[in-house]
Coordinates of C-alpha atoms and ligand atoms in Angstrom, one line a residue:
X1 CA -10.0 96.2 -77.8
X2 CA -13.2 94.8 -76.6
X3 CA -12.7 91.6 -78.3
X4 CA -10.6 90.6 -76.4
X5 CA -12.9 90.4 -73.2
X6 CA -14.2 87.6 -75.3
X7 CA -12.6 84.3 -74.4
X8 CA -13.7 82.1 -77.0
X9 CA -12.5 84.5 -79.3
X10 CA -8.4 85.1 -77.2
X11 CA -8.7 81.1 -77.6
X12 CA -9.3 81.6 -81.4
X13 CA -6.7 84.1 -81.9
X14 CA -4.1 81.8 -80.7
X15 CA -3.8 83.7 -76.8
X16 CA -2.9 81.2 -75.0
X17 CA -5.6 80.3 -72.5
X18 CA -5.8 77.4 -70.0
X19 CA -9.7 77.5 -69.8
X20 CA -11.9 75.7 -72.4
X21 CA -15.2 78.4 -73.4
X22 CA -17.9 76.4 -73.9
X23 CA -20.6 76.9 -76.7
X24 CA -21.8 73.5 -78.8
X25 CA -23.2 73.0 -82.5
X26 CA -26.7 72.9 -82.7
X27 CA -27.2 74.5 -79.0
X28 CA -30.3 76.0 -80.5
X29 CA -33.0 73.3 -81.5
X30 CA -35.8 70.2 -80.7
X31 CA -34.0 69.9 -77.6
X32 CA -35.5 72.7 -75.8
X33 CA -39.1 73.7 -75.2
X34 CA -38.5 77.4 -75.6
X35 CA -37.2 76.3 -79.3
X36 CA -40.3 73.9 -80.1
X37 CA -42.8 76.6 -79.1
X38 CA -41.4 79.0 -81.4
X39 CA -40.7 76.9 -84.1
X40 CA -44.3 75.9 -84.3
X41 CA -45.1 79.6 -84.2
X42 CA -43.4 80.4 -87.3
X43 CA -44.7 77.0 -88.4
X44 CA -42.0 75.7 -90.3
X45 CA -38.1 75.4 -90.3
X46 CA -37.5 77.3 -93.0
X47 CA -39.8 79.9 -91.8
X48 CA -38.2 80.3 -88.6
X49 CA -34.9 80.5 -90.4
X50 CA -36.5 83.8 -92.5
X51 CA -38.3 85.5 -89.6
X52 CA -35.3 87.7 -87.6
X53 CA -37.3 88.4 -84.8
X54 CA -38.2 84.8 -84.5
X55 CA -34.8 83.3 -85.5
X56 CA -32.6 85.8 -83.1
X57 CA -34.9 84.9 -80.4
X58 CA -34.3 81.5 -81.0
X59 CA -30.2 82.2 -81.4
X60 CA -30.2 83.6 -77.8
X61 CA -32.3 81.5 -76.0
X62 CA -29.5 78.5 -75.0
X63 CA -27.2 81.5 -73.8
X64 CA -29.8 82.5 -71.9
X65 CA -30.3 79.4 -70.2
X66 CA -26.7 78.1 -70.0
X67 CA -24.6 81.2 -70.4
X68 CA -22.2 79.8 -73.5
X69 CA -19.8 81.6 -74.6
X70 CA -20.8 81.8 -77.7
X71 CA -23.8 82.1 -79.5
X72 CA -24.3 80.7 -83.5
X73 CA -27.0 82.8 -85.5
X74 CA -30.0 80.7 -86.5
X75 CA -29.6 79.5 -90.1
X76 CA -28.7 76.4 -92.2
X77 CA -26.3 76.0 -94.5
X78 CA -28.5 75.5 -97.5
X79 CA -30.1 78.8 -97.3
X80 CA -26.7 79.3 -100.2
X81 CA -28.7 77.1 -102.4
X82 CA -31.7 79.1 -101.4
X83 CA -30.3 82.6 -102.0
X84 CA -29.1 80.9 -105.8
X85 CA -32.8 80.2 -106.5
X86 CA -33.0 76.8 -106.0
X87 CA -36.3 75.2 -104.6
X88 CA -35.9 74.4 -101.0
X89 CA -38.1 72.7 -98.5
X90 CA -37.5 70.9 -94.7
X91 CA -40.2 68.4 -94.5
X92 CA -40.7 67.2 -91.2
X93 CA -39.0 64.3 -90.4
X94 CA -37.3 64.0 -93.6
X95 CA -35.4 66.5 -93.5
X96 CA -34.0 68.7 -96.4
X97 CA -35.3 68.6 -100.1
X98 CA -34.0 70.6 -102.7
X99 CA -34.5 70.5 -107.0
X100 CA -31.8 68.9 -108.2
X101 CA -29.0 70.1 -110.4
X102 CA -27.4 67.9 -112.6
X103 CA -27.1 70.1 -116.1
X104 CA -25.4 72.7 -117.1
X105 CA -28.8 74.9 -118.2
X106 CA -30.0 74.8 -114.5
X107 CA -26.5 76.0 -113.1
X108 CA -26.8 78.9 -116.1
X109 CA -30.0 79.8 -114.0
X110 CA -28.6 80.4 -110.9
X111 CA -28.3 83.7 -109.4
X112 CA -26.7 84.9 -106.2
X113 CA -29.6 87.1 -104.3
X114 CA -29.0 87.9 -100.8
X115 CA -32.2 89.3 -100.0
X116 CA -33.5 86.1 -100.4
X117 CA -32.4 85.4 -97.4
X118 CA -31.7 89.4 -95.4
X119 CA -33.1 88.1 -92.3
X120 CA -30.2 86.2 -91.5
X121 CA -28.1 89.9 -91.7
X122 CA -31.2 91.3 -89.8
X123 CA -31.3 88.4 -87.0
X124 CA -27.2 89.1 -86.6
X125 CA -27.6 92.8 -86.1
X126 CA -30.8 91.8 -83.4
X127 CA -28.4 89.4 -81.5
X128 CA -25.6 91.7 -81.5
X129 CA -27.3 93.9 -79.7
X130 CA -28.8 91.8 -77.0
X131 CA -25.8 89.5 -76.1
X132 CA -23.9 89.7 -72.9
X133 CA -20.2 91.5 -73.7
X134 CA -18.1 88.5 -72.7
X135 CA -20.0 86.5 -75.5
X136 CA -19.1 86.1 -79.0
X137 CA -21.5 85.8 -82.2
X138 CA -20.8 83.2 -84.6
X139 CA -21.8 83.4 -88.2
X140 CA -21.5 80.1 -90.3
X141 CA -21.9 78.4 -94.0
X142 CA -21.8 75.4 -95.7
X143 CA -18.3 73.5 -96.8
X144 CA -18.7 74.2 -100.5
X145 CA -18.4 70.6 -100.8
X146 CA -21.0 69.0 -98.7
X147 CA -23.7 72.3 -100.1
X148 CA -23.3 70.7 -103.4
X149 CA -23.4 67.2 -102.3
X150 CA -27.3 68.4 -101.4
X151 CA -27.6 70.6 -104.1
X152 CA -26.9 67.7 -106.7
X153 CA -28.8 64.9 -104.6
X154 CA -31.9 67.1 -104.3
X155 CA -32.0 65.4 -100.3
X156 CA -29.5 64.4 -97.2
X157 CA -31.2 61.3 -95.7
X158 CA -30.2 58.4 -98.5
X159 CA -26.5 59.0 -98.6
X160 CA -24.9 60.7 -101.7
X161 CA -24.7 58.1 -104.1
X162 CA -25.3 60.9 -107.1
X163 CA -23.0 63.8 -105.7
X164 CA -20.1 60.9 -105.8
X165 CA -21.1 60.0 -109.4
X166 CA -21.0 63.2 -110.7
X167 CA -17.6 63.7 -108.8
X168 CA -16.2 60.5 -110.3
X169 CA -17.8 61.1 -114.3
X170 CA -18.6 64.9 -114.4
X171 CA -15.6 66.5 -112.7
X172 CA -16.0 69.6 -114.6
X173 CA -19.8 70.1 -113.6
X174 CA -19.0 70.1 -109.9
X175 CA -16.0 72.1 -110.8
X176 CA -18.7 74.9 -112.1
X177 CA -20.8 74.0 -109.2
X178 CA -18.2 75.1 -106.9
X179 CA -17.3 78.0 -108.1
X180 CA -20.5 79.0 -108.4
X181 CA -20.7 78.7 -104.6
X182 CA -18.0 79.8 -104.1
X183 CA -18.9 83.6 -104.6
X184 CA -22.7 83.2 -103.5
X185 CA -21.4 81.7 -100.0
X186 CA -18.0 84.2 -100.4
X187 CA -21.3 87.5 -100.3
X188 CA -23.1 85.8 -97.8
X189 CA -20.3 85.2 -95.2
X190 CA -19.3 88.9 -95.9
X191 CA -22.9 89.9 -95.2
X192 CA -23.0 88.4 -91.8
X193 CA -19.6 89.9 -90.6
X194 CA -20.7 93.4 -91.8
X195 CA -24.0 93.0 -90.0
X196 CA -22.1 91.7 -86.7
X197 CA -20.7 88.0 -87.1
X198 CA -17.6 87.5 -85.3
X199 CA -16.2 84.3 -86.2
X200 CA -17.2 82.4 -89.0
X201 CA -17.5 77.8 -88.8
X202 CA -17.3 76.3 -92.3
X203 CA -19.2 73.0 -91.7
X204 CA -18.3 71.1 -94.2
X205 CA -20.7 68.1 -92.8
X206 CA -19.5 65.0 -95.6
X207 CA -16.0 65.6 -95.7
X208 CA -15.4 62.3 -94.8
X209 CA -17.1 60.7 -97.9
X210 CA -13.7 62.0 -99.5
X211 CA -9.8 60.4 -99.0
X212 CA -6.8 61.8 -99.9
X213 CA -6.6 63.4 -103.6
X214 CA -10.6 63.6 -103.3
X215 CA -10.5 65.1 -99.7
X216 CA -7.8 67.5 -101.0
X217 CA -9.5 68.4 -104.8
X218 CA -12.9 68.9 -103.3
X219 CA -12.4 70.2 -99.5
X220 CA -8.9 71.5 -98.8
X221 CA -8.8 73.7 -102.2
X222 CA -12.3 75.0 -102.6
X223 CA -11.7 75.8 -98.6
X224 CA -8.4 77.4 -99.2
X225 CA -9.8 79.6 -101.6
X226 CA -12.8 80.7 -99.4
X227 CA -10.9 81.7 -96.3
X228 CA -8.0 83.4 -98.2
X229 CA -10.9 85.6 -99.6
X230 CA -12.2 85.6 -96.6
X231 CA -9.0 87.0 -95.1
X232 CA -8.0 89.5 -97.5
X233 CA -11.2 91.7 -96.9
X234 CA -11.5 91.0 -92.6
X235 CA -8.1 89.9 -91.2
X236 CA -9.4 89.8 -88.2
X237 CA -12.1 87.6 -88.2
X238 CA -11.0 84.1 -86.9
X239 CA -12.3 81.2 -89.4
X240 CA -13.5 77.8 -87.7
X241 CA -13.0 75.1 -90.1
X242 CA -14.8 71.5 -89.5
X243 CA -14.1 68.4 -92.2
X244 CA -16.4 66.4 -90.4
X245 CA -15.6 62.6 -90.4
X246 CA -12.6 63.2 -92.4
X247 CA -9.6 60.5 -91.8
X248 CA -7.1 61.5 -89.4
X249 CA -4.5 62.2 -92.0
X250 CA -7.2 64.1 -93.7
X251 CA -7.3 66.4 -90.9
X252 CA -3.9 66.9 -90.5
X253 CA -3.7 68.3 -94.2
X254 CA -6.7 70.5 -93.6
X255 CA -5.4 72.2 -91.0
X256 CA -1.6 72.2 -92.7
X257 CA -3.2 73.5 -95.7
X258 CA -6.4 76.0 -95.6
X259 CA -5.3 78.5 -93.6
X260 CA -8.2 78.0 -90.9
X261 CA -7.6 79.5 -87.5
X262 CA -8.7 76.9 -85.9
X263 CA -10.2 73.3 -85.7
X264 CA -13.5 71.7 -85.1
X265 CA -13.0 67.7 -85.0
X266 CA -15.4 65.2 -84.3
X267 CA -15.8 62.1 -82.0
X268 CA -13.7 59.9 -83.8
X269 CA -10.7 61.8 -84.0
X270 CA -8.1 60.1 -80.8
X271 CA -7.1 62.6 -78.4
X272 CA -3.7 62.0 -78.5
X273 CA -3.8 62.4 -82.4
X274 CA -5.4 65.6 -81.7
X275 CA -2.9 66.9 -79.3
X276 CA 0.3 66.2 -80.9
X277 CA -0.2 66.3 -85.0
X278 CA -3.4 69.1 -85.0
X279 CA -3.2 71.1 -81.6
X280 CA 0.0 72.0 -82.3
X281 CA -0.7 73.8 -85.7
X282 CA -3.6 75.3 -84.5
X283 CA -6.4 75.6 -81.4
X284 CA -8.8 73.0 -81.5
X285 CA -12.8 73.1 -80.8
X286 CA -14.7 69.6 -79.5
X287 CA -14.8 66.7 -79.4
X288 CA -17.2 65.3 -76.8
X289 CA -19.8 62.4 -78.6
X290 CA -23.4 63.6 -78.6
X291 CA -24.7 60.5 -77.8
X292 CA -22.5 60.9 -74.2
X293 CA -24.1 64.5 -73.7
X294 CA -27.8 62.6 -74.1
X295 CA -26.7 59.7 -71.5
X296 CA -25.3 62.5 -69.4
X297 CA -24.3 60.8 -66.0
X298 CA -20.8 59.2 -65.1
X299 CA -19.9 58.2 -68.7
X300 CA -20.6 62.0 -69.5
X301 CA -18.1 63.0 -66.9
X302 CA -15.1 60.7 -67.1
X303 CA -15.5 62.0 -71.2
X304 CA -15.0 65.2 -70.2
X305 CA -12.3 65.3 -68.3
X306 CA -10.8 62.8 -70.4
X307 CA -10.9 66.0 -73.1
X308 CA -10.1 68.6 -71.1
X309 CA -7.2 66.7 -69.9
X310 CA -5.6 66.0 -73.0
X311 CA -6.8 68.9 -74.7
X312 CA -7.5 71.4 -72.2
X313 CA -5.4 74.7 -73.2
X314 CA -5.9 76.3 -76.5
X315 CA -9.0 74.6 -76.8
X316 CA -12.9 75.2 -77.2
X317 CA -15.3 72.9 -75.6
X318 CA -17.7 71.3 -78.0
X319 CA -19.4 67.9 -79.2
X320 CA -18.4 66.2 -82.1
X321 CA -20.9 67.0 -83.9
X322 CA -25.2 68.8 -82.8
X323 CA -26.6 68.7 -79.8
X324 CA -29.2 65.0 -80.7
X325 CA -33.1 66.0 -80.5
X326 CA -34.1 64.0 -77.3
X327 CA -31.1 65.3 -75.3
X328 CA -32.5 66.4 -72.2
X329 CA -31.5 70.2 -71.2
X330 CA -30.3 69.2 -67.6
X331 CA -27.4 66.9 -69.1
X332 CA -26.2 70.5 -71.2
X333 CA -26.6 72.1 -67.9
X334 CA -24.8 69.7 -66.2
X335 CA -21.9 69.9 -69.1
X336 CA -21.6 73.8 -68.8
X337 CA -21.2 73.2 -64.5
X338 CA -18.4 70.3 -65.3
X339 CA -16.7 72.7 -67.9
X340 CA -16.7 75.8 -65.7
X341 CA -15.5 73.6 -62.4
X342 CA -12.9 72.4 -64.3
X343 CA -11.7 75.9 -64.8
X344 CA -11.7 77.1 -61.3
X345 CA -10.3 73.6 -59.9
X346 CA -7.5 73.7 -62.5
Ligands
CP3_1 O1 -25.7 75.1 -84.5 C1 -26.8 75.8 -84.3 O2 -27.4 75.9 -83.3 C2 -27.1 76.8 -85.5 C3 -28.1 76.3 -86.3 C4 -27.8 75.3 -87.4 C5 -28.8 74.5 -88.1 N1 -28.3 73.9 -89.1 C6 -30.2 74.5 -87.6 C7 -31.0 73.4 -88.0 C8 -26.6 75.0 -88.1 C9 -25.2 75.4 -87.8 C10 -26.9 74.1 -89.2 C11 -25.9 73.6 -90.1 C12 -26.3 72.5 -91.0 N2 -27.5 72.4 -91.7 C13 -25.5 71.5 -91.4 C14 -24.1 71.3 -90.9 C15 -23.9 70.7 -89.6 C16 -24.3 69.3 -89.5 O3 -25.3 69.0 -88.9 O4 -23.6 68.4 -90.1 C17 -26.2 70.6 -92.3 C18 -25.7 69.4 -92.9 C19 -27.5 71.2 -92.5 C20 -28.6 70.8 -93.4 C21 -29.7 70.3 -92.6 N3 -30.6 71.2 -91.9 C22 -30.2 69.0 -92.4 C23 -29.6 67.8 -92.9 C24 -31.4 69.1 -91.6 C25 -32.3 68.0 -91.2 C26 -31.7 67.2 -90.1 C27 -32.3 67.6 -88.8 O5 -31.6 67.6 -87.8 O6 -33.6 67.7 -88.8 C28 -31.5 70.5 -91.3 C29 -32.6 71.0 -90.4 C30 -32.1 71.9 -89.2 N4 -31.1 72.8 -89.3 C31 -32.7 71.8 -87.9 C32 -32.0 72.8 -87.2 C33 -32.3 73.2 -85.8 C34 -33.9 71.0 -87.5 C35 -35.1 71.5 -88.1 C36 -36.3 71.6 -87.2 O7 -36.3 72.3 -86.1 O8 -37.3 70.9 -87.5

């Protein structure tokens, strides 16, 4: 099986391995000049996200420069929304802006076309061909959950004030919204593995605006449901889950409950925590802060080993959460180096 030359994907699988691969969320980006220059060729970020010559170039370019283990397609997880119809535009420095949903008749309207956005299955297919054999392609989506947070709000950068209202007073509008998504993002995962996606990350990016019977209503079912689907048609596709900034306990029941293979968690989850109530139900991918990856240095270091130390077998090295825009390439470079050092030392 070739997979299986693949380390971040043994780790997945639940072989057990005593070296952490490497890749990190948002590897591609602002941070690099190779990305700016071609992002400003395609002129905008949602351009660059529909151009598959442009987007796979973009998708290879960190693994070309520091050699992860992995490489995650170039795409957002509101291209669902976009594929359903609904208006979508990244303004620069705001960030995303959609039309926003809140009655029935514009749900009615939506409608689940995946050529809309075919150059993400295009871009895969490009990658796939062009990646070294030891590295893995990674296909993602949206948490069905945090995709409708933006989908209600209409934006991302002041909070979710209407997304929680309409969970607390319109329960059965966001129940429709959800399943709604559930089948658009269901097509578009299964488009991506048949056009060469590997593993699949559910980023389910507000998580943590939920607790307990919310958490579990709105992010353990809806992500239950997805990966069993999931499941049943490609077994063998390993399925990253990632509640970020869910509670501790939160966590726990995620990865108790939805049937993900394994578990990205962010900076504020303890280690210890992590070790002995989620490592043991499943292998874990982080946790390193991104702000510690910009300062780089000492602090960077002593983090690291910190992780790898309590976390280091069955275990993907990450961040917490993306790589931060004015993180200067070196300090990645010099995180790969630690990463790898550790491996041989060990
Ligand atoms: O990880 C990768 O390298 C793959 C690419 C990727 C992007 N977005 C590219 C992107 C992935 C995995 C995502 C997921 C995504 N998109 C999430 C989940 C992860 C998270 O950050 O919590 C969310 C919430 C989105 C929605 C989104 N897209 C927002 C809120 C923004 C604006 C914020 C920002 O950083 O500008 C985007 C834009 C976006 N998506 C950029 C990139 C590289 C920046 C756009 C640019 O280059 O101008």
């Amino acid at each position: 099986m070739y997979k299986i030359k693949k380390p971040f994907i043994q780790t997945l699988v639940g072989h057990i391995t005593v070296e952490s691969p490497i890749w990190l969320m948002r590897q591609a980006g602002r941070y690099l000049p190779e990305y700016r220059l071609l992002r400003n060729q395609a002129g905008s970020f949602l351009g660059l996200c529909l151009n598959s010559k442009l987007s796979s170039e973009v998708t290879l370019q960190p693994i070309r420069r520091f050699g992860f283990d992995a490489a995650i397609i170039f795409a957002d997880i509101l291209l669902v929304p976009y594929a359903l119809g609904q208006k979508l535009e990244f303004l620069e420095g705001e960030g995303p802006v959609l039309e926003p949903v809140d009655n029935e008749k514009s749900l009615s309207l939506f409608k689940a076309d995946m050529e809309r956005v075919g150059s993400v299955f295009e871009a895969i297919g490009i990658v796939k061909e062009k990646l070294p054999a030891s590295v893995a392609q990674i296909g993602f989506c949206g948490g069905l959950w945090s995709v409708a947070c933006y989908m209600i709000e209409g934006q991302g950068k002041r909070g979710f004030k209407k997304a929680l209202n309409v969970e607390q007073y319109q329960p059965e509008f966001l129940e429709q919204l959800i399943r709604i998504l559930h089948d658009a993002t269901f097509e578009y995962v299964c488009r991506q593995i048949e056009a060469g996606a590997e593993v699949i990350q559910i980023f389910d990016s507000w998580a943590g605006l939920l607790k307990e019977e919310k958490f579990r209503r709105w992010v353990i079912e809806p992500t239950k449901n997805l990966v069993r689907a999931i499941e049943e048609k490609y077994p063998e596709i390993p399925i990253i889950g990632f509640p970020n900034n869910a509670t501790p306990a939160d966590y726990r029941a995620y990865v108790n409950e939805t049937g993900v293979d394994a578990l990205s968690i962010d900076q504020h989850i303890p280690l210890n925590f992590a070790r002995t109530e989620l490592q043991i139900v499943k292998p874990l991918q982080g946790n390193l802060d991104p702000e510690l990856l910009l300062i780089g240095g000492s602090r960077m270091k002593e983090a690291v080993e910190n992780i790898i130390n309590k976390l280091g077998s069955n275990h993907v090295f990450n961040l917490g959460h993306g790589v931060l825009p004015d993180t200067p390439p070196e300090n990645v470079a010099a995180l790969v180096k630690m990463v790898r050092d550790f491996r041989v030392s060990e």
